Tab-separated table of C-alpha atoms in Angstrom:
chain	number	residue	atom	x	y	z
A	1	MET	CA	-61.072	90.960	-6.817
A	2	THR	CA	-58.416	88.762	-6.038
A	3	SER	CA	-54.612	90.136	-6.500
A	4	THR	CA	-52.237	88.535	-9.441
A	5	ALA	CA	-48.986	89.681	-7.752
A	6	MET	CA	-46.003	87.201	-7.996
A	7	PRO	CA	-45.291	85.957	-4.548
A	8	SER	CA	-42.165	87.775	-2.987
A	9	TYR	CA	-39.599	84.929	-2.502
A	10	THR	CA	-37.985	82.654	-5.049
A	11	SER	CA	-39.077	79.242	-5.592
A	12	ILE	CA	-36.902	76.212	-5.864
A	13	PRO	CA	-37.596	73.940	-8.852
A	14	ASN	CA	-38.460	70.301	-8.528
A	15	GLN	CA	-35.399	68.945	-10.350
A	16	LYS	CA	-32.302	67.400	-8.476
A	17	TYR	CA	-29.231	68.302	-10.389
A	18	ARG	CA	-26.713	65.424	-10.459
A	19	ARG	CA	-23.383	66.039	-8.649
A	20	SER	CA	-19.809	64.681	-10.180
A	21	ASN	CA	-19.604	61.243	-8.402
A	22	ARG	CA	-16.298	60.258	-10.109
A	23	CYS	CA	-14.279	60.169	-6.858
A	24	SER	CA	-16.985	58.611	-4.712
A	25	ARG	CA	-17.758	56.014	-6.957
A	26	GLN	CA	-14.105	54.874	-6.546
A	27	ARG	CA	-14.195	55.444	-2.893
A	28	CYS	CA	-17.614	52.906	-3.174
A	29	ASN	CA	-15.862	50.099	-5.102
A	30	THR	CA	-13.306	49.900	-2.550
A	31	LEU	CA	-15.798	49.688	-0.059
A	32	ASP	CA	-17.966	47.381	-1.835
A	33	THR	CA	-14.843	44.784	-1.858
A	34	ASP	CA	-13.877	45.427	1.817
A	35	SER	CA	-17.381	44.766	2.804
A	36	GLN	CA	-17.765	41.720	0.182
A	37	SER	CA	-14.340	40.454	1.937
A	38	LEU	CA	-15.491	40.847	5.476
A	39	SER	CA	-18.848	39.724	4.509
A	40	THR	CA	-17.594	36.203	3.813
A	41	LEU	CA	-16.167	35.869	7.215
A	42	GLY	CA	-19.205	35.969	8.747
A	43	TYR	CA	-19.161	36.559	12.291
A	44	PHE	CA	-15.620	36.838	12.495
A	45	LYS	CA	-15.140	39.844	10.637
A	46	THR	CA	-15.607	41.899	13.923
A	47	LEU	CA	-12.390	39.897	15.694
A	48	PRO	CA	-8.696	41.016	14.730
A	49	LEU	CA	-6.416	38.174	13.103
A	50	GLU	CA	-5.133	37.066	16.181
A	51	ILE	CA	-8.074	36.727	17.837
A	52	PHE	CA	-9.572	34.402	15.407
A	53	GLN	CA	-6.532	32.837	15.392
A	54	MET	CA	-6.960	32.701	19.326
A	55	VAL	CA	-10.456	30.666	18.593
A	56	LEU	CA	-9.237	28.121	16.062
A	57	ASN	CA	-6.826	26.494	18.765
A	58	TYR	CA	-10.471	26.022	20.737
A	59	LEU	CA	-11.662	23.811	17.799
A	60	SER	CA	-11.044	20.087	16.454
A	61	VAL	CA	-8.999	19.966	13.499
A	62	LYS	CA	-12.538	18.292	12.125
A	63	ASP	CA	-14.048	21.277	13.392
A	64	ILE	CA	-11.357	23.911	11.207
A	65	SER	CA	-11.363	21.291	8.500
A	66	LEU	CA	-15.344	22.209	8.697
A	67	LEU	CA	-14.790	25.624	8.745
A	68	SER	CA	-12.424	26.111	6.064
A	69	MET	CA	-15.471	25.479	3.509
A	70	VAL	CA	-17.409	28.112	4.412
A	71	SER	CA	-15.717	30.521	1.838
A	72	LYS	CA	-12.451	31.418	0.201
A	73	THR	CA	-11.933	34.271	2.744
A	74	ILE	CA	-11.848	31.890	5.639
A	75	SER	CA	-9.828	29.324	3.719
A	76	ASN	CA	-6.953	31.812	3.342
A	77	HIS	CA	-7.259	32.913	6.435
A	78	LEU	CA	-6.672	29.188	7.394
A	79	ILE	CA	-4.101	28.565	5.338
A	80	ASN	CA	-2.252	31.551	6.908
A	81	TYR	CA	-2.767	30.041	10.300
A	82	ILE	CA	-1.761	26.704	9.754
A	83	SER	CA	1.863	28.263	8.531
A	84	THR	CA	2.235	30.322	11.947
A	85	PRO	CA	4.565	28.682	14.357
A	86	SER	CA	1.472	28.417	16.823
A	87	GLY	CA	-0.429	26.902	14.110
A	88	ASN	CA	2.387	24.335	13.603
A	89	ARG	CA	2.626	23.717	16.920
A	90	ARG	CA	-1.306	22.753	17.193
A	91	LEU	CA	-1.682	21.164	14.239
A	92	LEU	CA	1.824	19.067	13.747
A	93	LEU	CA	1.433	16.841	16.553
A	94	GLN	CA	4.907	14.519	16.778
A	95	ASP	CA	4.437	12.124	19.524
A	96	PHE	CA	5.405	9.404	17.195
A	97	HIS	CA	7.335	7.978	19.946
A	98	ASN	CA	4.746	7.962	22.695
A	99	LEU	CA	2.580	5.411	21.339
A	100	GLU	CA	0.891	4.577	24.832
A	101	LEU	CA	-1.140	7.839	25.487
A	102	PRO	CA	-3.040	8.004	28.470
A	103	GLY	CA	-6.741	6.819	27.953
A	104	LYS	CA	-5.829	6.591	24.197
A	105	ARG	CA	-5.833	3.156	22.728
A	106	GLU	CA	-2.017	2.763	21.106
A	107	GLY	CA	-1.047	4.468	18.612
A	108	SER	CA	-4.556	5.441	17.438
A	109	TYR	CA	-5.049	9.409	19.022
A	110	ILE	CA	-2.115	10.397	16.401
A	111	LEU	CA	-2.882	8.806	13.660
A	112	GLU	CA	-6.748	9.910	13.881
A	113	HIS	CA	-5.133	13.281	14.294
A	114	TYR	CA	-3.399	13.079	10.882
A	115	LYS	CA	-6.136	11.406	9.363
A	116	SER	CA	-8.344	14.904	10.387
A	117	LEU	CA	-5.261	17.111	9.121
A	118	GLY	CA	-4.693	15.117	5.704
A	119	LEU	CA	-8.629	16.251	5.300
A	120	LEU	CA	-8.076	20.098	6.404
A	121	LEU	CA	-5.376	20.286	3.849
A	122	LYS	CA	-7.302	18.936	0.958
A	123	ARG	CA	-9.922	21.019	1.719
A	124	CYS	CA	-7.983	24.458	2.541
A	125	THR	CA	-6.185	23.695	-1.415
A	126	LEU	CA	-8.788	22.458	-2.736
A	127	LEU	CA	-8.703	25.281	-5.561
A	128	LEU	CA	-4.755	25.214	-6.125
A	129	PRO	CA	-3.319	23.063	-8.863
A	130	THR	CA	-2.161	19.770	-7.895
A	131	LYS	CA	1.614	21.293	-8.328
A	132	ASP	CA	1.372	23.794	-5.992
A	133	ARG	CA	-0.866	22.282	-3.647
A	134	LEU	CA	2.275	19.594	-3.205
A	135	LYS	CA	4.626	22.252	-2.525
A	136	TYR	CA	2.385	24.033	-0.158
A	137	ILE	CA	2.182	20.411	1.839
A	138	HIS	CA	5.501	20.118	1.779
A	139	LYS	CA	6.387	23.459	3.272
A	140	ILE	CA	4.232	22.782	6.316
A	141	LEU	CA	5.337	19.216	7.025
A	142	SER	CA	9.294	19.416	5.788
A	143	GLU	CA	10.188	20.211	9.519
A	144	VAL	CA	8.874	17.225	10.444
A	145	SER	CA	11.643	14.776	10.402
A	146	CYS	CA	10.272	11.152	11.164
A	147	PHE	CA	8.120	12.017	7.349
A	148	LYS	CA	11.395	11.380	5.713
A	149	LEU	CA	12.735	7.979	4.352
A	150	ASN	CA	15.760	8.297	6.924
A	151	GLY	CA	14.714	10.701	9.199
A	152	CYS	CA	13.952	8.983	12.124
A	153	PRO	CA	16.911	7.391	14.489
A	154	SER	CA	14.611	4.520	15.742
A	155	PRO	CA	11.849	3.608	13.052
A	156	LEU	CA	10.837	0.527	14.167
A	157	HIS	CA	9.332	2.380	17.452
A	158	CYS	CA	8.237	5.329	15.235
A	159	LEU	CA	4.696	5.975	14.449
A	160	GLY	CA	5.485	8.991	11.929
A	161	LEU	CA	5.575	7.041	8.441
A	162	GLN	CA	2.117	5.755	9.028
A	163	CYS	CA	1.114	9.177	10.369
A	164	TYR	CA	2.319	10.407	6.741
A	165	GLY	CA	0.871	7.626	5.086
A	166	VAL	CA	-2.713	7.841	6.621
A	167	PHE	CA	-2.491	11.828	6.181
A	168	LEU	CA	-1.368	11.229	2.087
A	169	GLN	CA	-4.279	8.618	1.805
A	170	ILE	CA	-6.882	10.945	2.863
A	171	LEU	CA	-5.562	13.954	0.944
A	172	THR	CA	-5.244	12.211	-2.512
A	173	ALA	CA	-8.491	10.152	-2.016
A	174	GLY	CA	-10.426	10.664	-5.141
A	175	TRP	CA	-7.602	11.835	-7.404
A	176	ASP	CA	-7.390	10.649	-10.864
A	177	GLU	CA	-4.682	8.489	-12.032
A	178	LEU	CA	-2.261	11.481	-13.746
A	179	GLU	CA	-2.700	13.438	-10.452
A	180	CYS	CA	-1.604	10.203	-8.351
A	181	HIS	CA	1.556	9.847	-10.617
A	182	ARG	CA	2.186	13.636	-9.780
A	183	VAL	CA	2.159	12.722	-6.190
A	184	PHE	CA	4.278	9.474	-6.636
A	185	ASN	CA	6.988	11.527	-8.540
A	186	PHE	CA	6.673	14.102	-5.968
A	187	LEU	CA	7.555	11.693	-2.947
A	188	CYS	CA	10.308	9.824	-4.906
A	189	GLU	CA	11.958	13.412	-5.812
A	190	LEU	CA	11.794	14.027	-1.998
A	191	SER	CA	12.724	11.049	-0.307
A	192	ASN	CA	15.563	9.976	-3.443
A	193	LEU	CA	13.445	6.733	-3.433
A	194	PRO	CA	14.961	5.039	-7.252
A	195	ARG	CA	18.363	5.881	-5.788
A	196	LYS	CA	17.931	4.367	-2.600
A	197	VAL	CA	16.123	1.384	-4.369
A	198	GLN	CA	19.180	0.892	-6.945
A	199	THR	CA	21.524	0.727	-4.406
A	200	VAL	CA	19.773	-2.128	-2.476
A	201	VAL	CA	18.626	-4.228	-5.535
A	202	SER	CA	21.879	-4.195	-7.097
A	203	SER	CA	24.115	-5.073	-4.021
A	204	LYS	CA	24.371	-8.410	-2.372
A	205	PRO	CA	21.401	-9.168	-0.231
A	206	GLY	CA	21.848	-8.041	3.296
A	207	SER	CA	24.463	-5.641	2.439
A	208	ALA	CA	22.941	-2.745	2.920
A	209	ARG	CA	20.802	-3.960	5.904
A	210	LYS	CA	19.251	-0.763	7.340
A	211	LEU	CA	18.341	1.053	3.982
A	212	GLU	CA	16.973	-2.400	3.083
A	213	LEU	CA	14.563	-1.890	6.585
A	214	ARG	CA	14.036	1.843	5.901
A	215	ILE	CA	13.294	1.327	2.154
A	216	ARG	CA	10.382	-1.491	2.902
A	217	LEU	CA	9.133	1.037	5.879
A	218	TYR	CA	8.749	3.694	3.657
A	219	CYS	CA	6.911	1.666	0.781
A	220	ARG	CA	4.399	-0.039	3.442
A	221	SER	CA	3.772	2.885	5.608
A	222	VAL	CA	3.476	5.137	3.398
A	223	LEU	CA	2.643	4.302	0.097
A	224	LEU	CA	0.666	0.775	0.542
A	225	ASN	CA	-0.761	-0.066	3.907
A	226	HIS	CA	-3.622	2.435	4.061
A	227	TRP	CA	-5.454	1.961	0.876
A	228	ILE	CA	-9.413	0.549	1.418
A	229	HIS	CA	-9.696	-0.342	-2.449
A	230	ARG	CA	-7.535	-2.810	-4.186
A	231	SER	CA	-7.036	-0.907	-7.055
A	232	ASP	CA	-5.533	1.881	-5.121
A	233	SER	CA	-3.203	-0.830	-3.195
A	234	ALA	CA	-2.462	-2.070	-7.177
A	235	PHE	CA	-1.776	1.238	-8.543
A	236	TRP	CA	0.881	2.470	-5.415
A	237	LEU	CA	2.559	-1.124	-5.710
A	238	THR	CA	2.985	-0.891	-9.771
A	239	ARG	CA	4.327	2.802	-9.411
A	240	ILE	CA	7.205	0.973	-7.122
A	241	LEU	CA	7.832	-2.118	-9.104
A	242	LYS	CA	6.988	-1.298	-12.671
A	243	PRO	CA	10.336	1.149	-13.299
A	244	TRP	CA	12.657	-1.768	-12.223
A	245	PRO	CA	13.899	-4.957	-14.700
A	246	MET	CA	11.798	-7.845	-13.871
A	247	VAL	CA	14.719	-9.593	-11.737
A	248	ASN	CA	14.996	-6.308	-9.422
A	249	GLN	CA	11.236	-6.460	-9.247
A	250	ALA	CA	11.704	-9.605	-7.461
A	251	ARG	CA	14.179	-8.320	-5.203
A	252	LEU	CA	12.129	-5.522	-4.218
A	253	LEU	CA	9.069	-7.274	-3.802
A	254	TYR	CA	10.950	-9.750	-1.403
A	255	ILE	CA	12.736	-6.441	0.445
A	256	ILE	CA	9.109	-5.189	1.212
A	257	PHE	CA	6.994	-8.236	2.070
A	258	GLY	CA	9.270	-10.832	2.561
A	259	PRO	CA	9.816	-12.243	5.922
A	260	VAL	CA	12.302	-9.968	8.853
A	261	SER	CA	13.895	-10.525	11.844
A	262	SER	CA	11.791	-10.536	14.949
A	263	LEU	CA	14.442	-8.711	16.985
A	264	ASP	CA	15.512	-6.064	14.387
A	265	GLY	CA	13.043	-5.958	11.784
A	266	HIS	CA	15.684	-6.677	8.994
A	267	VAL	CA	14.932	-8.996	6.147
A	268	VAL	CA	16.046	-11.969	6.391
A	269	TRP	CA	17.383	-13.427	2.828
A	270	GLN	CA	18.175	-17.114	3.790
A	271	LYS	CA	14.518	-18.283	5.015
A	272	MET	CA	13.076	-19.899	2.172
A	273	ILE	CA	16.649	-21.396	1.584
A	274	GLU	CA	17.777	-22.826	4.768
A	275	GLY	CA	14.252	-24.826	6.009
A	276	PRO	CA	10.804	-25.140	5.358
A	277	THR	CA	9.087	-21.733	6.522
A	278	ASP	CA	5.276	-21.346	7.712
A	279	GLU	CA	2.248	-19.150	6.249
A	280	THR	CA	3.339	-16.251	8.222
A	281	ASN	CA	6.824	-15.823	6.481
A	282	LEU	CA	5.079	-16.264	2.989
A	283	LYS	CA	1.593	-14.128	3.708
A	284	GLY	CA	2.795	-10.722	2.744
A	285	LEU	CA	4.224	-12.173	-0.591
A	286	ALA	CA	1.439	-14.133	-1.688
A	287	ASP	CA	-1.199	-10.904	-0.554
A	288	ALA	CA	1.272	-8.855	-3.345
A	289	ILE	CA	1.283	-11.467	-6.084
A	290	LYS	CA	-2.736	-11.976	-5.720
A	291	LEU	CA	-2.973	-8.003	-6.196
A	292	LEU	CA	-1.102	-7.667	-9.267
A	293	TYR	CA	-2.824	-10.665	-10.521
A	294	ASP	CA	-5.847	-9.208	-9.789
A	295	THR	CA	-7.787	-7.483	-12.847
A	296	GLU	CA	-7.843	-4.459	-10.750
A	297	ALA	CA	-3.969	-4.319	-11.749
A	298	ARG	CA	-4.209	-3.310	-15.787
A	299	GLU	CA	-1.058	-2.977	-16.279
A	300	TRP	CA	-0.121	-6.453	-15.300
A	301	THR	CA	-0.608	-9.027	-17.599
A	302	ALA	CA	-0.828	-13.006	-16.183
A	303	ASP	CA	2.717	-14.043	-17.742
A	304	ASP	CA	4.426	-10.937	-16.116
A	305	VAL	CA	3.034	-12.170	-12.523
A	306	ILE	CA	4.117	-15.672	-13.299
A	307	SER	CA	7.412	-14.506	-14.450
A	308	LEU	CA	8.043	-12.667	-11.225
A	309	VAL	CA	6.949	-15.624	-9.257
A	310	ASP	CA	9.712	-17.491	-11.137
A	311	GLU	CA	12.431	-14.808	-10.365
A	312	LEU	CA	11.012	-14.919	-7.038
A	313	SER	CA	11.612	-18.271	-6.063
A	314	VAL	CA	15.544	-18.049	-6.366
A	315	VAL	CA	15.749	-14.426	-4.658
A	316	PRO	CA	18.214	-14.618	-3.557
A	317	ARG	CA	19.118	-18.332	-4.461
A	318	GLU	CA	16.522	-21.358	-5.301
A	319	TRP	CA	14.341	-21.880	-2.615
A	320	LEU	CA	13.379	-25.062	-0.887
A	321	MET	CA	10.474	-26.685	-3.289
A	322	GLU	CA	8.139	-26.941	-0.088
A	323	ASN	CA	8.250	-23.070	0.374
A	324	ASN	CA	7.553	-22.451	-2.983
A	325	ALA	CA	4.775	-24.960	-2.891
A	326	ARG	CA	3.205	-23.152	0.174
A	327	LEU	CA	3.413	-19.353	-1.604
A	328	LEU	CA	1.476	-20.684	-4.615
A	329	ILE	CA	-1.450	-22.284	-2.360
A	330	LEU	CA	-1.243	-19.259	-0.393
A	331	SER	CA	-1.464	-17.156	-3.625
A	332	GLY	CA	-4.802	-18.493	-4.893
A	333	ASN	CA	-5.841	-21.641	-7.314
A	334	SER	CA	-5.742	-19.131	-10.747
A	335	ILE	CA	-1.988	-18.302	-9.836
A	336	CYS	CA	-1.155	-21.807	-8.862
A	337	PHE	CA	-2.874	-23.323	-12.051
A	338	THR	CA	-1.002	-20.523	-13.849
A	339	PHE	CA	1.925	-21.175	-12.981
A	340	MET	CA	2.090	-25.045	-13.394
A	341	ALA	CA	0.431	-25.098	-16.651
A	342	SER	CA	3.251	-22.640	-17.934
A	343	LYS	CA	5.476	-25.450	-16.778
A	344	ALA	CA	3.799	-27.961	-18.499
A	345	VAL	CA	3.682	-25.680	-21.871
A	346	ASN	CA	7.178	-25.654	-21.170
A	347	GLY	CA	8.237	-29.151	-21.341
A	348	ARG	CA	9.797	-28.704	-17.638
A	349	THR	CA	7.873	-32.144	-16.764
A	350	LEU	CA	10.180	-33.140	-13.806
A	351	GLU	CA	9.907	-29.693	-12.150
A	352	LEU	CA	6.202	-29.925	-12.403
A	353	ALA	CA	6.171	-33.220	-11.181
A	354	ARG	CA	8.305	-32.090	-8.015
A	355	LEU	CA	6.130	-29.406	-7.484
A	356	MET	CA	2.998	-31.639	-7.680
A	357	VAL	CA	4.379	-33.906	-4.693
A	358	PHE	CA	5.354	-31.040	-2.652
A	359	LEU	CA	1.588	-29.492	-3.217
A	360	ALA	CA	0.405	-32.779	-1.470
A	361	LEU	CA	3.059	-32.408	0.914
A	362	VAL	CA	2.070	-29.159	1.974
A	363	CYS	CA	-1.811	-30.058	2.299
A	364	GLU	CA	-0.852	-32.663	4.872
A	365	LYS	CA	1.170	-30.504	6.689
A	366	ASP	CA	-1.118	-27.724	6.882
A	367	LEU	CA	-4.229	-29.631	6.815
A	368	TYR	CA	-5.236	-28.032	3.772
A	369	CYS	CA	-8.177	-30.845	1.846
A	370	MET	CA	-5.921	-33.154	-0.203
A	371	ASP	CA	-8.699	-33.267	-2.846
A	372	TRP	CA	-7.698	-29.670	-3.947
A	373	ALA	CA	-4.135	-31.134	-5.193
A	374	VAL	CA	-5.684	-34.186	-6.714
A	375	LYS	CA	-8.306	-31.481	-8.506
A	376	MET	CA	-5.384	-29.354	-9.582
A	377	MET	CA	-3.114	-32.314	-11.015
A	378	GLN	CA	-6.222	-33.060	-12.789
A	379	LYS	CA	-6.558	-29.626	-14.860
A	380	VAL	CA	-2.804	-29.719	-15.308
A	381	CYS	CA	-3.025	-33.019	-17.169
A	382	LYS	CA	-5.454	-31.367	-19.316
A	383	VAL	CA	-2.979	-28.849	-20.323
A	384	PHE	CA	-0.934	-31.527	-22.327
A	385	SER	CA	-1.096	-31.873	-25.798
A	386	THR	CA	-0.933	-35.693	-26.260
A	387	PRO	CA	-1.961	-38.914	-23.770
A	388	GLY	CA	1.775	-39.534	-24.006
A	389	GLU	CA	3.046	-36.565	-22.480
A	390	ARG	CA	0.300	-36.455	-19.621
A	391	ASN	CA	1.552	-40.171	-19.269
A	392	ASN	CA	5.108	-39.255	-18.904
A	393	PHE	CA	3.798	-36.371	-16.001
A	394	LEU	CA	2.025	-38.842	-14.066
A	395	GLN	CA	4.789	-41.409	-13.988
A	396	CYS	CA	7.374	-38.634	-12.930
A	397	VAL	CA	4.877	-37.991	-10.065
A	398	GLU	CA	5.122	-41.289	-8.898
A	399	ASN	CA	8.500	-41.450	-9.319
A	400	VAL	CA	8.984	-38.544	-7.109
A	401	PHE	CA	7.430	-39.550	-4.355
A	402	ALA	CA	9.191	-42.567	-4.173
A	403	HIS	CA	12.869	-41.361	-4.754
A	404	MET	CA	11.964	-38.724	-1.949
A	405	VAL	CA	10.713	-41.678	0.659
A	406	MET	CA	13.874	-43.428	0.160
A	407	ASP	CA	15.845	-40.300	0.166
A	408	MET	CA	14.359	-39.155	3.812
A	409	LEU	CA	14.597	-43.006	5.113
A	410	GLN	CA	18.153	-42.876	4.279
A	411	THR	CA	18.707	-39.912	6.593
A	412	VAL	CA	16.701	-41.491	9.170
A	413	LEU	CA	18.498	-44.761	8.992
A	414	SER	CA	21.931	-42.864	9.122
A	415	GLY	CA	21.111	-41.617	12.652
A	416	ASP	CA	21.759	-37.788	11.734
A	417	ARG	CA	19.145	-36.385	13.803
A	418	ASP	CA	18.697	-33.067	15.163
A	419	GLU	CA	16.951	-32.257	18.621
A	420	GLU	CA	13.459	-31.663	16.984
A	421	ASP	CA	14.426	-34.842	14.885
A	422	SER	CA	12.655	-33.595	12.019
A	423	SER	CA	14.569	-35.417	9.730
A	424	PHE	CA	11.690	-38.670	11.293
A	425	LEU	CA	9.030	-36.166	11.256
A	426	ASN	CA	9.318	-35.469	7.416
A	427	LEU	CA	9.312	-38.817	6.738
A	428	PHE	CA	6.475	-39.361	8.744
A	429	HIS	CA	4.602	-36.532	6.560
A	430	LEU	CA	5.546	-37.593	3.134
A	431	VAL	CA	4.319	-41.049	3.888
A	432	ASN	CA	0.859	-39.736	4.848
A	433	ALA	CA	0.710	-37.077	2.186
A	434	GLN	CA	1.624	-40.121	-0.612
A	435	ALA	CA	-1.166	-42.401	1.139
A	436	ASN	CA	-3.607	-39.375	1.592
A	437	PHE	CA	-2.994	-38.197	-2.328
A	438	HIS	CA	-3.438	-41.760	-3.772
A	439	LYS	CA	-6.333	-42.244	-1.410
A	440	GLU	CA	-8.357	-39.281	-3.083
A	441	ILE	CA	-7.494	-40.743	-6.558
A	442	LEU	CA	-9.601	-43.671	-5.721
A	443	TYR	CA	-12.340	-42.091	-4.354
A	444	LEU	CA	-12.211	-40.089	-7.746
A	445	THR	CA	-11.662	-42.817	-9.612
A	446	MET	CA	-14.471	-44.725	-7.792
A	447	ARG	CA	-16.726	-42.138	-8.159
A	448	SER	CA	-16.250	-41.602	-12.012
A	449	ASN	CA	-16.783	-45.520	-12.665
A	450	SER	CA	-19.792	-45.721	-10.470
A	451	ASN	CA	-21.586	-42.802	-12.580
A	452	THR	CA	-20.275	-44.681	-16.015
A	453	VAL	CA	-22.148	-47.866	-14.918
């Protein structure tokens, strides 16, 4: 018979009792946070911070820029690295006056470096508000004296402002207009640009030559030269000009884009007054005018641009009409016609006739097709509301040709000739311009007559 006696030992129940884990949960949360932070560092989590920063010294700026996108933790580490003395020395190159580095194209190496640096800081500060981004970037760059408007003792032989410009272009690419407004206001505050512009536009032209040069270099190198899209260039040029009255806009436009001395880089104020000038001295102004007239420049009307051109033609005093005509030709058909139509509408017929003659003279001198000038005259004739006004304009054109030929002939006969014998050459060009101008009119008339037969 089997015995039913109880076993002589105490059995352990299957149920597991919970231990109090209030303290251990807190410890686990801390461990989770630390491990989460470490996990975002990837393989770098095993390295001390000093070693991590030493590794960065072996990476290019482009590679560091890519690394900044891995995680927020790495991005924060990179921000700290940039702020360290070793990071500053590594990233803020200042070879701005050493334009011929061994094995590098002139200036290209350091410009490419600051493009990459702009991308790095753009990515590192991606999550910050615009105001905080600008403050941080200013803190990083504030020690570079060549980035300041008055910072470099030799600005004409320095790439500092150009590097600053490409840096800002990469940094702000893709930002909306409101953010770019903030950038411009921030730069104005740092450089005190409005007060300096006020000084040069209210002073006698040339009395603040060094400041004019500084403003020209800062506006072009930092704010204007590096944009790919015309709409961006128009935006920044508008920011520079729009705060000022029209007369000051014209002065400022001349300072930024007008002719300069090949010796010292200073603005040449008398260039448009003393004698005829060539395309190279007018191209910058013409390109700026076309930029403002473009549909991309939404804050400018056609009347605004024409008024600006009109105001520009008397900076610092009234230009020679030939230079005015050459500027209009370089500015393009639309601006040229609109400018001339404005004079026709406002009854300034004699001025318009003189301008028409000088357009023909510039076409002759600069080897443009003379039929362009004749077609422009045709378009202007349609602006006049009555046949009498149109006939009066045509008569004025012929009178201006005649008077100019007689004046130049008198100068030649008087014997007042310079070394280049320019008076005889001017007469030669004018007579040829008149002949070719009328030849194109005859061709046009004969073609229209043959079409009606």
